[in-house]
Amino acid sequence: MKELGSCIGPISGEHLISESVIEVLQGDGGFSISGVPWLDKGEEKILGAQSLRANCLCTKHNSALSPIDSAARHFFASLKNYLEVDAGEPRMALVSGHDIEVWLLKTAKALAVSGNLARGNEKLSGVFTQDRMLVTMLDDPAAWPDGAGLYCLMSEGDMIVNHSRFQLVPWLNEAEEIVALQVGILGFMFLLLLEKLDTEKYPLLATAKYRPSRIEIRHPASESWVSMSWQDKRNHDDLKVEFVQNAPRHQVLPERK
């Protein structure tokens, strides 16, 4: 953000994962992390939400990105509520899909620059393949490369077990740059691709749902859906999933691979 030349100090302490999203995930339970460089492999540590903070942004830009945090909270709170409660009647929520992409990108970059992304026992440099375009991508949905963005890695009719956890696994290219981020949250599996789609490089994405128009959650007595709006003039498919059960409460940061 320094490249904009518009920073206003001081540097502020912000949550690496939005506090409001942490509150949604933890519910009445605790918040634990694993897979970060400062824990041994397989070790898990329970933290308070206030512990996951770093000084990455100036006060101005931290404030400017706060609406993205609100959009993410609305998205994940709606998914969580629709998964956990069979209301017996339809429920609907609407969110900008681009806001969710930007929130995931911002969160991943904060984790990277604060030294909280690792592969095996090695801390990652935090370099993204699109670092030169990062600020533009945060501001303009049209600046994303063709085919870049959010993919849902689940298939039609998949059964959902509601894990209250957040997992983030970076995908690296040969230059050790982060090219994509695999994200697991509330039992859903997404991938945020940061470069132009190449199905030969990423065959998994050939059949994945790109920027789904809505996520439908089916219970025995009701159906609910979260609609996602997009500005890319493409046709977008729905994703329908069947709810199975709630899993024990447990939250996780980046998983090592």
mmCIF file of C-alpha atoms in Angstrom:
data_model
loop_
_atom_site.group_PDB
_atom_site.id
_atom_site.type_symbol
_atom_site.label_atom_id
_atom_site.label_comp_id
_atom_site.label_asym_id
_atom_site.label_seq_id
_atom_site.Cartn_x
_atom_site.Cartn_y
_atom_site.Cartn_z
ATOM 1 C CA MET A 1 0.000 0.000 0.000
ATOM 2 C CA LYS A 2 3.018 2.311 0.417
ATOM 3 C CA GLU A 3 3.194 2.572 -3.384
ATOM 4 C CA LEU A 4 0.011 4.661 -3.319
ATOM 5 C CA GLY A 5 1.854 7.394 -1.412
ATOM 6 C CA SER A 6 -1.248 8.112 0.649
ATOM 7 C CA CYS A 7 -0.488 6.433 3.984
ATOM 8 C CA ILE A 8 -1.512 8.226 7.175
ATOM 9 C CA GLY A 9 0.180 7.029 10.343
ATOM 10 C CA PRO A 10 0.587 5.567 12.729
ATOM 11 C CA ILE A 11 0.893 1.929 11.698
ATOM 12 C CA SER A 12 -2.076 0.238 13.332
ATOM 13 C CA GLY A 13 -2.377 -3.203 14.834
ATOM 14 C CA GLU A 14 -4.954 -5.196 12.880
ATOM 15 C CA HIS A 15 -6.247 -8.737 13.190
ATOM 16 C CA LEU A 16 -4.646 -11.187 10.771
ATOM 17 C CA ILE A 17 -8.065 -12.785 10.458
ATOM 18 C CA SER A 18 -10.846 -10.237 10.959
ATOM 19 C CA GLU A 19 -11.993 -10.162 14.571
ATOM 20 C CA SER A 20 -15.622 -10.295 13.456
ATOM 21 C CA VAL A 21 -14.944 -13.446 11.401
ATOM 22 C CA ILE A 22 -13.117 -15.049 14.347
ATOM 23 C CA GLU A 23 -16.182 -14.351 16.500
ATOM 24 C CA VAL A 24 -18.406 -16.040 13.906
ATOM 25 C CA LEU A 25 -16.177 -19.117 13.736
ATOM 26 C CA GLN A 26 -15.619 -19.608 17.429
ATOM 27 C CA GLY A 27 -19.230 -19.129 18.509
ATOM 28 C CA ASP A 28 -19.301 -20.198 22.147
ATOM 29 C CA GLY A 29 -16.098 -22.206 21.811
ATOM 30 C CA GLY A 30 -12.387 -21.384 21.880
ATOM 31 C CA PHE A 31 -10.019 -20.440 19.083
ATOM 32 C CA SER A 32 -6.946 -22.565 18.407
ATOM 33 C CA ILE A 33 -4.263 -22.448 15.729
ATOM 34 C CA SER A 34 -1.776 -24.851 14.193
ATOM 35 C CA GLY A 35 0.478 -24.969 11.138
ATOM 36 C CA VAL A 36 2.181 -21.618 11.772
ATOM 37 C CA PRO A 37 5.988 -21.351 11.729
ATOM 38 C CA TRP A 38 6.280 -20.618 15.450
ATOM 39 C CA LEU A 39 4.628 -23.918 16.463
ATOM 40 C CA ASP A 40 6.074 -27.392 16.027
ATOM 41 C CA LYS A 41 4.464 -29.521 13.337
ATOM 42 C CA GLY A 42 1.244 -30.964 14.716
ATOM 43 C CA GLU A 43 1.292 -28.652 17.754
ATOM 44 C CA GLU A 44 -1.844 -26.683 18.519
ATOM 45 C CA LYS A 45 -2.256 -23.620 20.703
ATOM 46 C CA ILE A 46 -5.381 -21.973 22.067
ATOM 47 C CA LEU A 47 -5.365 -18.195 21.726
ATOM 48 C CA GLY A 48 -7.720 -15.326 22.331
ATOM 49 C CA ALA A 49 -8.928 -13.407 19.306
ATOM 50 C CA GLN A 50 -6.828 -10.393 20.358
ATOM 51 C CA SER A 51 -3.620 -12.438 20.034
ATOM 52 C CA LEU A 52 -3.819 -12.731 16.235
ATOM 53 C CA ARG A 53 -2.636 -9.217 15.464
ATOM 54 C CA ALA A 54 0.197 -7.616 13.507
ATOM 55 C CA ASN A 55 1.283 -4.136 12.420
ATOM 56 C CA CYS A 56 0.853 -4.323 8.639
ATOM 57 C CA LEU A 57 -1.220 -1.309 7.603
ATOM 58 C CA CYS A 58 -1.383 2.391 8.346
ATOM 59 C CA THR A 59 -4.462 3.700 10.122
ATOM 60 C CA LYS A 60 -5.950 5.088 6.891
ATOM 61 C CA HIS A 61 -5.695 1.889 4.833
ATOM 62 C CA ASN A 62 -6.758 -0.308 7.730
ATOM 63 C CA SER A 63 -9.918 1.786 8.003
ATOM 64 C CA ALA A 64 -10.435 1.818 4.219
ATOM 65 C CA LEU A 65 -10.479 -1.987 4.115
ATOM 66 C CA SER A 66 -12.875 -2.382 7.057
ATOM 67 C CA PRO A 67 -16.000 -2.668 4.823
ATOM 68 C CA ILE A 68 -14.423 -5.821 3.381
ATOM 69 C CA ASP A 69 -14.294 -7.272 6.904
ATOM 70 C CA SER A 70 -18.013 -6.531 7.316
ATOM 71 C CA ALA A 71 -18.820 -8.285 4.026
ATOM 72 C CA ALA A 72 -16.817 -11.350 5.091
ATOM 73 C CA ARG A 73 -18.581 -11.450 8.447
ATOM 74 C CA HIS A 74 -21.996 -11.326 6.755
ATOM 75 C CA PHE A 75 -20.997 -14.095 4.325
ATOM 76 C CA PHE A 76 -19.587 -16.501 6.918
ATOM 77 C CA ALA A 77 -22.248 -15.735 9.549
ATOM 78 C CA SER A 78 -24.966 -16.505 6.989
ATOM 79 C CA LEU A 79 -23.302 -19.766 5.920
ATOM 80 C CA LYS A 80 -22.784 -20.816 9.531
ATOM 81 C CA ASN A 81 -26.356 -20.024 10.553
ATOM 82 C CA TYR A 82 -27.841 -21.774 7.529
ATOM 83 C CA LEU A 83 -25.676 -24.834 8.161
ATOM 84 C CA GLU A 84 -26.422 -25.116 11.870
ATOM 85 C CA VAL A 85 -30.142 -24.314 11.958
ATOM 86 C CA ASP A 86 -32.915 -25.993 9.986
ATOM 87 C CA ALA A 87 -35.365 -23.091 10.186
ATOM 88 C CA GLY A 88 -38.194 -24.898 8.414
ATOM 89 C CA GLU A 89 -38.486 -22.053 5.898
ATOM 90 C CA PRO A 90 -36.254 -20.526 3.185
ATOM 91 C CA ARG A 91 -33.632 -17.962 4.156
ATOM 92 C CA MET A 92 -31.592 -15.767 1.818
ATOM 93 C CA ALA A 93 -28.483 -13.599 2.023
ATOM 94 C CA LEU A 94 -26.700 -11.527 -0.629
ATOM 95 C CA VAL A 95 -23.022 -10.610 -0.743
ATOM 96 C CA SER A 96 -20.590 -9.275 -3.330
ATOM 97 C CA GLY A 97 -18.412 -12.163 -4.440
ATOM 98 C CA HIS A 98 -15.630 -9.717 -5.267
ATOM 99 C CA ASP A 99 -15.638 -8.527 -1.634
ATOM 100 C CA ILE A 100 -15.041 -12.105 -0.474
ATOM 101 C CA GLU A 101 -12.176 -12.511 -2.951
ATOM 102 C CA VAL A 102 -10.590 -9.281 -1.725
ATOM 103 C CA TRP A 103 -11.024 -10.315 1.922
ATOM 104 C CA LEU A 104 -9.300 -13.649 1.292
ATOM 105 C CA LEU A 105 -6.473 -11.918 -0.588
ATOM 106 C CA LYS A 106 -6.029 -9.282 2.131
ATOM 107 C CA THR A 107 -6.075 -11.934 4.874
ATOM 108 C CA ALA A 108 -3.548 -14.139 3.084
ATOM 109 C CA LYS A 109 -1.201 -11.200 2.444
ATOM 110 C CA ALA A 110 -1.380 -10.118 6.103
ATOM 111 C CA LEU A 111 -0.522 -13.671 7.185
ATOM 112 C CA ALA A 112 2.338 -13.735 4.682
ATOM 113 C CA VAL A 113 3.998 -10.404 5.535
ATOM 114 C CA SER A 114 3.673 -11.104 9.265
ATOM 115 C CA GLY A 115 5.598 -14.368 8.817
ATOM 116 C CA ASN A 116 2.684 -16.721 9.505
ATOM 117 C CA LEU A 117 2.722 -18.789 6.309
ATOM 118 C CA ALA A 118 4.907 -21.885 6.154
ATOM 119 C CA ARG A 119 5.502 -25.018 4.132
ATOM 120 C CA GLY A 120 6.741 -27.898 6.236
ATOM 121 C CA ASN A 121 9.108 -26.317 8.749
ATOM 122 C CA GLU A 122 10.054 -23.468 6.405
ATOM 123 C CA LYS A 123 8.622 -19.993 6.695
ATOM 124 C CA LEU A 124 7.520 -18.708 3.285
ATOM 125 C CA SER A 125 8.893 -15.445 1.920
ATOM 126 C CA GLY A 126 5.370 -14.120 1.447
ATOM 127 C CA VAL A 127 5.930 -13.119 -2.188
ATOM 128 C CA PHE A 128 2.798 -13.352 -4.325
ATOM 129 C CA THR A 129 2.937 -13.879 -8.077
ATOM 130 C CA GLN A 130 0.707 -10.815 -8.505
ATOM 131 C CA ASP A 131 2.414 -8.529 -5.973
ATOM 132 C CA ARG A 132 2.860 -5.762 -8.558
ATOM 133 C CA MET A 133 -0.886 -5.844 -9.258
ATOM 134 C CA LEU A 134 -2.006 -6.449 -5.678
ATOM 135 C CA VAL A 135 -3.193 -2.936 -4.858
ATOM 136 C CA THR A 136 -5.115 -2.697 -8.142
ATOM 137 C CA MET A 137 -6.689 -6.130 -7.566
ATOM 138 C CA LEU A 138 -7.813 -5.038 -4.097
ATOM 139 C CA ASP A 139 -9.554 -2.029 -5.614
ATOM 140 C CA ASP A 140 -10.833 -3.141 -9.040
ATOM 141 C CA PRO A 141 -12.528 -6.503 -9.829
ATOM 142 C CA ALA A 142 -11.761 -5.953 -13.539
ATOM 143 C CA ALA A 143 -8.011 -5.960 -12.790
ATOM 144 C CA TRP A 144 -7.975 -9.666 -11.928
ATOM 145 C CA PRO A 145 -6.416 -11.853 -14.678
ATOM 146 C CA ASP A 146 -8.791 -13.887 -16.851
ATOM 147 C CA GLY A 147 -10.004 -16.883 -14.875
ATOM 148 C CA ALA A 148 -8.425 -15.688 -11.620
ATOM 149 C CA GLY A 149 -10.630 -15.526 -8.548
ATOM 150 C CA LEU A 150 -12.721 -17.798 -6.372
ATOM 151 C CA TYR A 151 -13.322 -21.452 -7.218
ATOM 152 C CA CYS A 152 -15.436 -23.857 -5.200
ATOM 153 C CA LEU A 153 -13.737 -27.259 -5.118
ATOM 154 C CA MET A 154 -16.863 -29.080 -3.995
ATOM 155 C CA SER A 155 -19.237 -30.957 -6.273
ATOM 156 C CA GLU A 156 -22.990 -30.773 -6.641
ATOM 157 C CA GLY A 157 -24.729 -32.599 -3.797
ATOM 158 C CA ASP A 158 -21.640 -32.980 -1.591
ATOM 159 C CA MET A 159 -22.338 -33.640 2.071
ATOM 160 C CA ILE A 160 -21.192 -30.869 4.440
ATOM 161 C CA VAL A 161 -19.788 -31.491 7.907
ATOM 162 C CA ASN A 162 -19.727 -28.083 9.570
ATOM 163 C CA HIS A 163 -16.167 -27.691 10.856
ATOM 164 C CA SER A 164 -15.808 -24.328 12.592
ATOM 165 C CA ARG A 165 -12.258 -23.871 11.381
ATOM 166 C CA PHE A 166 -10.252 -21.774 8.989
ATOM 167 C CA GLN A 167 -7.497 -23.487 7.005
ATOM 168 C CA LEU A 168 -5.321 -21.795 4.416
ATOM 169 C CA VAL A 169 -2.776 -23.661 2.257
ATOM 170 C CA PRO A 170 -0.621 -21.646 -0.201
ATOM 171 C CA TRP A 171 0.115 -23.053 -3.666
ATOM 172 C CA LEU A 172 3.576 -22.123 -4.960
ATOM 173 C CA ASN A 173 5.125 -21.930 -8.421
ATOM 174 C CA GLU A 174 8.712 -22.903 -9.290
ATOM 175 C CA ALA A 175 9.937 -19.473 -8.178
ATOM 176 C CA GLU A 176 8.415 -20.081 -4.703
ATOM 177 C CA GLU A 177 5.820 -17.373 -5.329
ATOM 178 C CA ILE A 178 2.276 -17.831 -4.024
ATOM 179 C CA VAL A 179 -0.011 -18.365 -7.023
ATOM 180 C CA ALA A 180 -3.153 -19.606 -5.272
ATOM 181 C CA LEU A 181 -4.637 -20.130 -1.830
ATOM 182 C CA GLN A 182 -6.666 -23.178 -0.893
ATOM 183 C CA VAL A 183 -9.138 -22.233 1.813
ATOM 184 C CA GLY A 184 -11.218 -24.506 4.023
ATOM 185 C CA ILE A 185 -13.901 -22.875 6.137
ATOM 186 C CA LEU A 186 -17.106 -24.203 7.742
ATOM 187 C CA GLY A 187 -16.720 -27.464 5.829
ATOM 188 C CA PHE A 188 -16.493 -25.717 2.432
ATOM 189 C CA MET A 189 -13.374 -25.953 0.274
ATOM 190 C CA PHE A 190 -12.468 -22.991 -1.935
ATOM 191 C CA LEU A 191 -9.441 -21.962 -3.977
ATOM 192 C CA LEU A 192 -8.451 -18.380 -4.747
ATOM 193 C CA LEU A 193 -6.422 -18.323 -7.973
ATOM 194 C CA LEU A 194 -4.268 -15.209 -8.389
ATOM 195 C CA GLU A 195 -3.067 -15.684 -11.962
ATOM 196 C CA LYS A 196 -4.633 -16.446 -15.341
ATOM 197 C CA LEU A 197 -6.319 -19.830 -15.465
ATOM 198 C CA ASP A 198 -4.300 -22.570 -17.160
ATOM 199 C CA THR A 199 -6.118 -25.903 -16.890
ATOM 200 C CA GLU A 200 -2.974 -27.809 -17.864
ATOM 201 C CA LYS A 201 -1.244 -26.390 -14.797
ATOM 202 C CA TYR A 202 -4.361 -26.634 -12.639
ATOM 203 C CA PRO A 203 -6.436 -29.605 -13.894
ATOM 204 C CA LEU A 204 -8.389 -29.578 -10.625
ATOM 205 C CA LEU A 205 -9.993 -26.290 -11.699
ATOM 206 C CA ALA A 206 -11.265 -27.598 -15.039
ATOM 207 C CA THR A 207 -14.393 -28.952 -13.322
ATOM 208 C CA ALA A 208 -14.526 -26.637 -10.307
ATOM 209 C CA LYS A 209 -17.297 -24.041 -10.041
ATOM 210 C CA TYR A 210 -15.841 -20.615 -10.853
ATOM 211 C CA ARG A 211 -17.376 -17.759 -8.885
ATOM 212 C CA PRO A 212 -20.628 -19.564 -7.956
ATOM 213 C CA SER A 213 -23.762 -17.444 -8.217
ATOM 214 C CA ARG A 214 -25.177 -18.887 -5.038
ATOM 215 C CA ILE A 215 -24.556 -21.597 -2.475
ATOM 216 C CA GLU A 216 -27.669 -23.591 -1.591
ATOM 217 C CA ILE A 217 -27.794 -25.502 1.694
ATOM 218 C CA ARG A 218 -30.443 -28.202 1.972
ATOM 219 C CA HIS A 219 -31.838 -29.438 5.281
ATOM 220 C CA PRO A 220 -34.647 -31.972 5.734
ATOM 221 C CA ALA A 221 -37.226 -29.221 6.324
ATOM 222 C CA SER A 222 -35.809 -26.227 4.442
ATOM 223 C CA GLU A 223 -33.455 -24.822 1.849
ATOM 224 C CA SER A 224 -31.408 -21.661 2.324
ATOM 225 C CA TRP A 225 -28.999 -19.902 0.024
ATOM 226 C CA VAL A 226 -26.284 -17.278 -0.032
ATOM 227 C CA SER A 227 -26.277 -15.429 -3.357
ATOM 228 C CA MET A 228 -23.015 -13.946 -4.650
ATOM 229 C CA SER A 229 -23.019 -11.058 -7.129
ATOM 230 C CA TRP A 230 -20.303 -10.702 -9.778
ATOM 231 C CA GLN A 231 -19.447 -7.973 -12.285
ATOM 232 C CA ASP A 232 -17.594 -10.044 -14.888
ATOM 233 C CA LYS A 233 -20.502 -10.631 -17.341
ATOM 234 C CA ARG A 234 -20.052 -14.422 -17.176
ATOM 235 C CA ASN A 235 -22.636 -17.102 -16.513
ATOM 236 C CA HIS A 236 -22.268 -18.435 -12.978
ATOM 237 C CA ASP A 237 -23.520 -21.787 -11.712
ATOM 238 C CA ASP A 238 -25.188 -22.594 -8.408
ATOM 239 C CA LEU A 239 -23.686 -24.971 -5.872
ATOM 240 C CA LYS A 240 -26.068 -27.220 -3.909
ATOM 241 C CA VAL A 241 -24.863 -29.053 -0.813
ATOM 242 C CA GLU A 242 -26.507 -31.327 1.763
ATOM 243 C CA PHE A 243 -25.947 -30.592 5.440
ATOM 244 C CA VAL A 244 -24.847 -33.596 7.514
ATOM 245 C CA GLN A 245 -23.840 -32.549 11.022
ATOM 246 C CA ASN A 246 -21.901 -30.124 13.156
ATOM 247 C CA ALA A 247 -18.337 -31.136 13.966
ATOM 248 C CA PRO A 248 -16.591 -30.299 17.267
ATOM 249 C CA ARG A 249 -15.593 -26.645 17.457
ATOM 250 C CA HIS A 250 -12.027 -26.125 16.317
ATOM 251 C CA GLN A 251 -10.290 -23.331 14.454
ATOM 252 C CA VAL A 252 -7.059 -23.674 12.519
ATOM 253 C CA LEU A 253 -4.719 -21.312 10.701
ATOM 254 C CA PRO A 254 -2.538 -22.317 7.699
ATOM 255 C CA GLU A 255 -2.005 -26.031 7.403
ATOM 256 C CA ARG A 256 1.515 -27.202 6.565
ATOM 257 C CA LYS A 257 2.241 -29.202 3.429
#
